[in-house]
Coordinates of C-alpha atoms and ligand atoms in Angstrom, one line a residue:
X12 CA -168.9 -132.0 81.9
X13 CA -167.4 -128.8 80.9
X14 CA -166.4 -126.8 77.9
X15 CA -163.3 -124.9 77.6
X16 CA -162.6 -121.8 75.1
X17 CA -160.0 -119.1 74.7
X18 CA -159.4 -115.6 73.2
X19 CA -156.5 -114.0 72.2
X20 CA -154.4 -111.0 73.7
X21 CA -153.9 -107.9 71.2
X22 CA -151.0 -105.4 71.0
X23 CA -151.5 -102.0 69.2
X24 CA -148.7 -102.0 66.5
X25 CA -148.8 -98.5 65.6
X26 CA -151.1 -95.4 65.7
X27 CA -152.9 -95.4 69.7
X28 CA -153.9 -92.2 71.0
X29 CA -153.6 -90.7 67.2
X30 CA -156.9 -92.9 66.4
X31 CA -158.9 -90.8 68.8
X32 CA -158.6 -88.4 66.6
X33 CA -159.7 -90.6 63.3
X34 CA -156.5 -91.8 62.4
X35 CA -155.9 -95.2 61.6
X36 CA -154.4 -97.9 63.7
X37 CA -152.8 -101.5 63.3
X38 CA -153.5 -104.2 65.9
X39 CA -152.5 -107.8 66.1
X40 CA -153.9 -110.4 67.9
X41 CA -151.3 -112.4 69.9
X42 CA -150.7 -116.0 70.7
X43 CA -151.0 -115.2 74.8
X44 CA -154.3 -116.0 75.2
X45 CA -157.2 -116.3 78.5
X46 CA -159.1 -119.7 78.7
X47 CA -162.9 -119.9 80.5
X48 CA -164.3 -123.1 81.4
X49 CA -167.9 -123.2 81.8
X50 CA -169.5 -125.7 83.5
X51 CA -173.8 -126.4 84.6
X52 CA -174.8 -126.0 87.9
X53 CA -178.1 -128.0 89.7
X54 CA -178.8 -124.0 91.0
X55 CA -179.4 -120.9 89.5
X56 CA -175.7 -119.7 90.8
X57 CA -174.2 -117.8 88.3
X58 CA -170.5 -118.5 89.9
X59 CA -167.0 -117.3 89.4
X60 CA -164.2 -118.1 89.8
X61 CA -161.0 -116.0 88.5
X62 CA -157.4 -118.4 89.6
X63 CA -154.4 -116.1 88.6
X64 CA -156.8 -112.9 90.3
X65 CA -157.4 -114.9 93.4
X66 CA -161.3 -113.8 92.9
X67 CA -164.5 -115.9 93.5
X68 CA -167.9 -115.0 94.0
X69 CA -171.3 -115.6 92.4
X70 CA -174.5 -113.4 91.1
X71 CA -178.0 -114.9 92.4
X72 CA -181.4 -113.8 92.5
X73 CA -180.1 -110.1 91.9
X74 CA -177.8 -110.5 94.7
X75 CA -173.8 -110.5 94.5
X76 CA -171.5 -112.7 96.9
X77 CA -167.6 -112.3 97.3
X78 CA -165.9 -115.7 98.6
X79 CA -162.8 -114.8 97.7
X80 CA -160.6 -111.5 97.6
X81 CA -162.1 -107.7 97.4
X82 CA -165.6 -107.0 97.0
X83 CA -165.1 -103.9 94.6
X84 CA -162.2 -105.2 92.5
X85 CA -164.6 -108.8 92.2
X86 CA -167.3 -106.6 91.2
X87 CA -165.4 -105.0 88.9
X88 CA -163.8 -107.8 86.9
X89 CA -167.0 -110.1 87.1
X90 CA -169.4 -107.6 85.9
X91 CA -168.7 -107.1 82.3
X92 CA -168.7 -111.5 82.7
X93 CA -172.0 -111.6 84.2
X94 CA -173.5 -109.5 81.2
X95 CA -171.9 -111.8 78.7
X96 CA -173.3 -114.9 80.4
X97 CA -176.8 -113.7 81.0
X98 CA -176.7 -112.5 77.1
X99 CA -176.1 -116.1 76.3
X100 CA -178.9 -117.3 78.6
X101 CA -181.3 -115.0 77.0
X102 CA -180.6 -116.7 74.0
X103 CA -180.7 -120.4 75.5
X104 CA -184.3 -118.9 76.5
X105 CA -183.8 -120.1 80.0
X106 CA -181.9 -119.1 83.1
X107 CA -179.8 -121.9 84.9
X108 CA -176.8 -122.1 86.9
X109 CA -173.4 -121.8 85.6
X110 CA -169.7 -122.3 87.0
X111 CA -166.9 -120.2 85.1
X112 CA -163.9 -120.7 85.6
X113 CA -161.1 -118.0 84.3
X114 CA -157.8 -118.3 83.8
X115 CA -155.8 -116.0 82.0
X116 CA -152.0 -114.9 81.7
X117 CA -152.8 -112.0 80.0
X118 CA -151.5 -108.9 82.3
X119 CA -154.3 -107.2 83.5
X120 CA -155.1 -103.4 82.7
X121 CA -151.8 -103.3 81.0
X122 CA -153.5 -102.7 77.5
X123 CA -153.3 -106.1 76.2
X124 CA -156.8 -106.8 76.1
X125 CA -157.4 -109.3 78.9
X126 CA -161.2 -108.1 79.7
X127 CA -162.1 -108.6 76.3
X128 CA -160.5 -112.1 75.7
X129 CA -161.9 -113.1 78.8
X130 CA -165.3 -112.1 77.8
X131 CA -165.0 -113.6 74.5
X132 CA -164.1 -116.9 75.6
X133 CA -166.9 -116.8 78.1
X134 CA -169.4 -116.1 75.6
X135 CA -168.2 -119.0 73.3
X136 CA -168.1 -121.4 76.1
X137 CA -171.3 -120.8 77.8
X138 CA -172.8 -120.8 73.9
X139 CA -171.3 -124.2 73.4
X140 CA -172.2 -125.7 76.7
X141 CA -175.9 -124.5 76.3
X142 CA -175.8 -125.9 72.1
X143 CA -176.9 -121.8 71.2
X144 CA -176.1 -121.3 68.2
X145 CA -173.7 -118.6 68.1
X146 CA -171.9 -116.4 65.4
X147 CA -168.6 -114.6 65.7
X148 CA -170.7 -111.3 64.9
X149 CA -172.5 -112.3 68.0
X150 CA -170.1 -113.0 69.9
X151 CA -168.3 -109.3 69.0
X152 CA -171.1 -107.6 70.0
X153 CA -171.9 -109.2 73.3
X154 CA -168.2 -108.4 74.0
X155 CA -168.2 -105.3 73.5
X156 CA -171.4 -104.5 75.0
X157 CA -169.6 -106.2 78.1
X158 CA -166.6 -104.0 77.3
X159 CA -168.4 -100.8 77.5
X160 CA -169.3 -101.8 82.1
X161 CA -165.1 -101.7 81.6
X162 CA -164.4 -98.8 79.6
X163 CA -167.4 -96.7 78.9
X164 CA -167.3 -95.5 75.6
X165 CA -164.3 -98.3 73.8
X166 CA -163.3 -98.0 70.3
X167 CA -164.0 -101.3 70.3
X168 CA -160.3 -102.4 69.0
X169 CA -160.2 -105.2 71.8
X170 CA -163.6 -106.9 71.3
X171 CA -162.6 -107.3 67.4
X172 CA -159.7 -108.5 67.8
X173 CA -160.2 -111.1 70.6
X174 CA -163.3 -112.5 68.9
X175 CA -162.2 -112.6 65.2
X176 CA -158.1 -112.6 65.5
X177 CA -155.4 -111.8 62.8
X178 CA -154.5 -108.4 62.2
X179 CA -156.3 -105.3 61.7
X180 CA -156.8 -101.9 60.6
X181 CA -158.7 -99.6 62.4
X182 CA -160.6 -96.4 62.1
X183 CA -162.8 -94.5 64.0
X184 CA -165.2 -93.3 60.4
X185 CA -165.0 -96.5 58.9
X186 CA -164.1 -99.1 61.4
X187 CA -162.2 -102.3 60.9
X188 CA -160.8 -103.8 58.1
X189 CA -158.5 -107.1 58.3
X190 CA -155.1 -106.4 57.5
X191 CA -153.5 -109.5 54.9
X192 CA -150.1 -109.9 57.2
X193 CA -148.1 -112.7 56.4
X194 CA -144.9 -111.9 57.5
X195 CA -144.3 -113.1 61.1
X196 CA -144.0 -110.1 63.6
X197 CA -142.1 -111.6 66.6
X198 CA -141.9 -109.4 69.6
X199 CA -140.9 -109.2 73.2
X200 CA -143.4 -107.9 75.6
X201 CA -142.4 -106.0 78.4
X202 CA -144.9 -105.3 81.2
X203 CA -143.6 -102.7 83.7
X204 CA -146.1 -103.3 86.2
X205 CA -147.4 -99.7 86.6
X206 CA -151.1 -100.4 86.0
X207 CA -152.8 -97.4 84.9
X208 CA -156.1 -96.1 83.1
X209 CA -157.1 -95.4 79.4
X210 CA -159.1 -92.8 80.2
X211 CA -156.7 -91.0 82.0
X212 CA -153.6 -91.0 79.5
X213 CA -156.5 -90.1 76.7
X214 CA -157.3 -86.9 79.1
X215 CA -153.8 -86.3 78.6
X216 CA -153.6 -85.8 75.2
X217 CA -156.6 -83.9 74.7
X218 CA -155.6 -81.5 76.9
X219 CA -152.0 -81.3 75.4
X220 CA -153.8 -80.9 71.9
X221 CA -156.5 -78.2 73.0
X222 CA -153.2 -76.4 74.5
X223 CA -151.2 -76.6 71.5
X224 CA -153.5 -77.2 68.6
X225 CA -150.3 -76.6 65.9
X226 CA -147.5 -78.3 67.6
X227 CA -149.9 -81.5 67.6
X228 CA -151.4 -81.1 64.4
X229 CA -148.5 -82.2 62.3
X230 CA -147.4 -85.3 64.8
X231 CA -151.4 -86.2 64.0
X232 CA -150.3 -86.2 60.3
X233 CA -146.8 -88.2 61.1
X234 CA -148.8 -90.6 62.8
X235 CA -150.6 -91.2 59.7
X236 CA -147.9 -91.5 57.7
X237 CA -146.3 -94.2 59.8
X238 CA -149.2 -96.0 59.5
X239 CA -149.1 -96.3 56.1
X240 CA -145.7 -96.6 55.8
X241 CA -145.5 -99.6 58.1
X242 CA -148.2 -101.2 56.0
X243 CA -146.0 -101.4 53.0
X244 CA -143.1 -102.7 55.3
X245 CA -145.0 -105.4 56.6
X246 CA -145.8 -106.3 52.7
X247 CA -142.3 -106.1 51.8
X248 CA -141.5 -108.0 54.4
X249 CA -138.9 -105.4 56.2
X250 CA -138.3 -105.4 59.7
X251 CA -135.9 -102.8 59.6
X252 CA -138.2 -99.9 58.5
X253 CA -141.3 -101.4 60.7
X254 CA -138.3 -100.9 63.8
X255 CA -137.5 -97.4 62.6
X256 CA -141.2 -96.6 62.5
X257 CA -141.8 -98.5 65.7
X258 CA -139.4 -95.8 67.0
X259 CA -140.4 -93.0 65.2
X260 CA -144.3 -93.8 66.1
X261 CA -142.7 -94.1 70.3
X262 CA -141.1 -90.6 70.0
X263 CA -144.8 -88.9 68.9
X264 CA -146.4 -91.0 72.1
X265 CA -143.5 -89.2 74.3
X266 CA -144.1 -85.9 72.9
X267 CA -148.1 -86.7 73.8
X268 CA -146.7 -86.9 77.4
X269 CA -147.8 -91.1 77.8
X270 CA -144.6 -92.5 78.2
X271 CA -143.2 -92.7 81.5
X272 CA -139.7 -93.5 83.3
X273 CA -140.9 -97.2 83.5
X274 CA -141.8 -97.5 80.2
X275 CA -138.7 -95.6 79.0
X276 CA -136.7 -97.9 80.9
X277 CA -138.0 -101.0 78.8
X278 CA -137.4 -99.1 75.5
X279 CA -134.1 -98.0 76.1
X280 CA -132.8 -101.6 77.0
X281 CA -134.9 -103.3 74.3
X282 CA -133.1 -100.9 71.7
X283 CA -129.8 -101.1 73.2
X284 CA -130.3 -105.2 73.3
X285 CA -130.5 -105.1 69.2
X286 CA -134.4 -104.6 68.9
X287 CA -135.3 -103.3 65.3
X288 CA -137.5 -100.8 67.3
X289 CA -139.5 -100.6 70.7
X290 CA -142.3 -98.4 71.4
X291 CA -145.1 -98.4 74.0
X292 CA -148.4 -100.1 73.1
X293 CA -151.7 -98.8 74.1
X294 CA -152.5 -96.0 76.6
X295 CA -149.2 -95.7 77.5
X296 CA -148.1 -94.0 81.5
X297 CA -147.5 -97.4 82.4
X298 CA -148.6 -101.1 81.3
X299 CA -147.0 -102.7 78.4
X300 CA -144.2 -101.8 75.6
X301 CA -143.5 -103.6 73.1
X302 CA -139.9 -104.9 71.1
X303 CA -139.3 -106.4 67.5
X304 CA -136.4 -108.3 67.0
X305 CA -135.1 -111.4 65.1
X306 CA -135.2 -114.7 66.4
X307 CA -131.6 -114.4 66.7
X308 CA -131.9 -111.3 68.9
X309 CA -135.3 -112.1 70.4
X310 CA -134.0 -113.8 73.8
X311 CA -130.9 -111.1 74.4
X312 CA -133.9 -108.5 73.8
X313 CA -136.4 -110.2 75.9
X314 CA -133.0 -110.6 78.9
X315 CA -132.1 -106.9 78.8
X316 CA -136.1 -106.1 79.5
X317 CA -136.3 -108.4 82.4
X318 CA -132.6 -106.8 84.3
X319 CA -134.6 -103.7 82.9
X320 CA -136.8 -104.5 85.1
X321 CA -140.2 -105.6 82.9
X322 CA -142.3 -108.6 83.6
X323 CA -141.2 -109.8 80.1
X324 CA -142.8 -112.7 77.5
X325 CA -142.4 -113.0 73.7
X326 CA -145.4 -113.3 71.3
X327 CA -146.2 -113.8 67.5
X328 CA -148.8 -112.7 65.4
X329 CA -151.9 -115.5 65.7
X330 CA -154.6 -115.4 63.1
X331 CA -157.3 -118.2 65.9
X332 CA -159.7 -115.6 67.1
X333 CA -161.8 -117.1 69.7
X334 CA -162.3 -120.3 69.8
X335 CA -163.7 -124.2 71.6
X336 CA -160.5 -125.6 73.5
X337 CA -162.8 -128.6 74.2
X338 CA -165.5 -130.2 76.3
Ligands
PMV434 O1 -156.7 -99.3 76.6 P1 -155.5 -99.7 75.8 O2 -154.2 -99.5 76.6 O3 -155.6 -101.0 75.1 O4 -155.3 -98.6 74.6 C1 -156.2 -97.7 74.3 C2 -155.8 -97.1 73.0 C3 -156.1 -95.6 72.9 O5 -155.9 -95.2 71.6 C4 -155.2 -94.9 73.8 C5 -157.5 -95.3 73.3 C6 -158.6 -95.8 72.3 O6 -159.8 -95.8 72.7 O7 -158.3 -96.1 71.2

């Protein structure tokens, strides 16, 4: 007998990079989610198995086993899993074996999230299969504990938003705060395939601010603004203005120097499709971008990405944080 549970994806809507710096950001959790299925073991093997990454190995006894695929990239993806089981077996007060199984369609290091909805799901799972009684509060923090093996020091955005869902608002001085969105945000995804690091786009930017503190000052101000802005949009309901700003908020992220040709690529044909706006999401220099349009535009939008080029899906707004599939 096992138990299944999933976590949801997250785009940044508006304000990445520009939150480094303490200014807010909006993030949605979307409705592409990864599923873990945890099953008990006669052993103490701690085993996983990772289908859509072609990865399996297992933990035991302080000793780590590939079966399956690259040693370092196992390591690396089953790691910040690992923590999140053993923090759940802490809690069970007893160490026993475990099988997890992953399975996930959300792109990987593409800044959707995928570490941290795996995680999440894990950590609900094993919780469920083990009756430990579990909060969402506890299940954030053991996520983003995990998160930090992934990213070292993470805002913590993706944790929040894979464990509790919806949409929020986030700032680096006084954290998050759910957003009340209830108009439906339906966007095409575009994935150009260039995987890249956060860390490395973020070193971007700094340096690009320490070179030109008051060029970059104001766009740290417009960023702001466009926040805000977009916040009364989504209120009123307006997809037009959330498209201009979705544009506007794009154009800043260029001049930050984290766009890139493949990215550009995306935007260009998502706009040129009859997208409201297009911009990228997250660190940018690759990964994803991301479209709003209609639902009478949405599949011309989403077929003008993919001869673009992107690996392309559409996804709405979902307010189901992590949760049990079933046992
Ligand atoms: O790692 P990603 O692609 O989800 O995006 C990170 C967002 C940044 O603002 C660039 C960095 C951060 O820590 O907030």
């Amino acid at each position: 007998m096992g138990v299944v549970a999933s976590a949801p994806a997250k785009v940044i809507l508006f304000g990445e990079h520009f939150v480094v710096y303490g200014e807010p950001a909006i993030v949605l959790a979307i409705d592409t989610r990864a599923y873990a299925k945890i099953e008990n073991r006669d052993d103490e093997r701690l085993c996983l198995h990772s289908s859509n990454l072609n990865l399996s190995a297992y933990f035991e006894d302080g000793t780590f086993k590939v079966e399956q695929g690259n040693t370092r990239e196992a390591r690396m993806k089953f790691e910040p899993i690992r923590l999140a089981a053993e923090r759940v077996l802490e809690m069970y007060g007893k160490h026993v074996g475990l099988n997890i199984e992953i399975n996930s369609t959300v792109p990987v290091a593409a800044g959707l999230g995928s570490s941290a909805a795996v995680v999440a799901a894990v950590t609900a799972a094993a919780a469920t299969l083990l009756s430990v009684k579990i909060s969402k509060q506890d299940i954030f923090q053991i996520t983003f504990e995990a998160e930090k093996i992934v990213h070292g020091t993470p805002s913590g955005i993706d944790p929040a938003i894979s464990t509790f869902g919806g949409a929020l608002l986030f700032q680096m001085d006084t954290g998050f705060k759910p957003l009340d969105v209830k108009m439906d945000i339906p966007l095409v995804i575009g994935d150009t395939g260039v995987e890249r690091l956060t860390r490395v786009q973020v070193e971007k930017v700094r340096q690009v601010r320490e070179k030109y503190p008051q060029v970059v000052e104001p766009m740290m101000f417009a960023a702001r603004e466009i926040v805000l802005r977009a916040i009364d949009a989504i209120k009123k309901n307006d997809m037009n203005t959330l498209g201009d700003l979705m544009n506007i908020n794009h154009a800043l992220l260029y001049g930050l120097g984290v766009s890139d040709e493949s990215l550009e690529w995306l935007i260009n044909a998502a706009r040129k499709a009859g997208a409201f706006g297009a911009k990228l999401t997250g660190a940018g220099g690759g990964g994803c971008m991301i479209a709003l349009a209609n639902d009478e535009r949405l599949e011309q939008v989403l077929e003008a990405m993919k001869r673009a080029g992107g690996r392309t899906f559409t996804a709405r707004k979902t307010d189901e944080g992590v949760r049990i599939e079933g046992a």
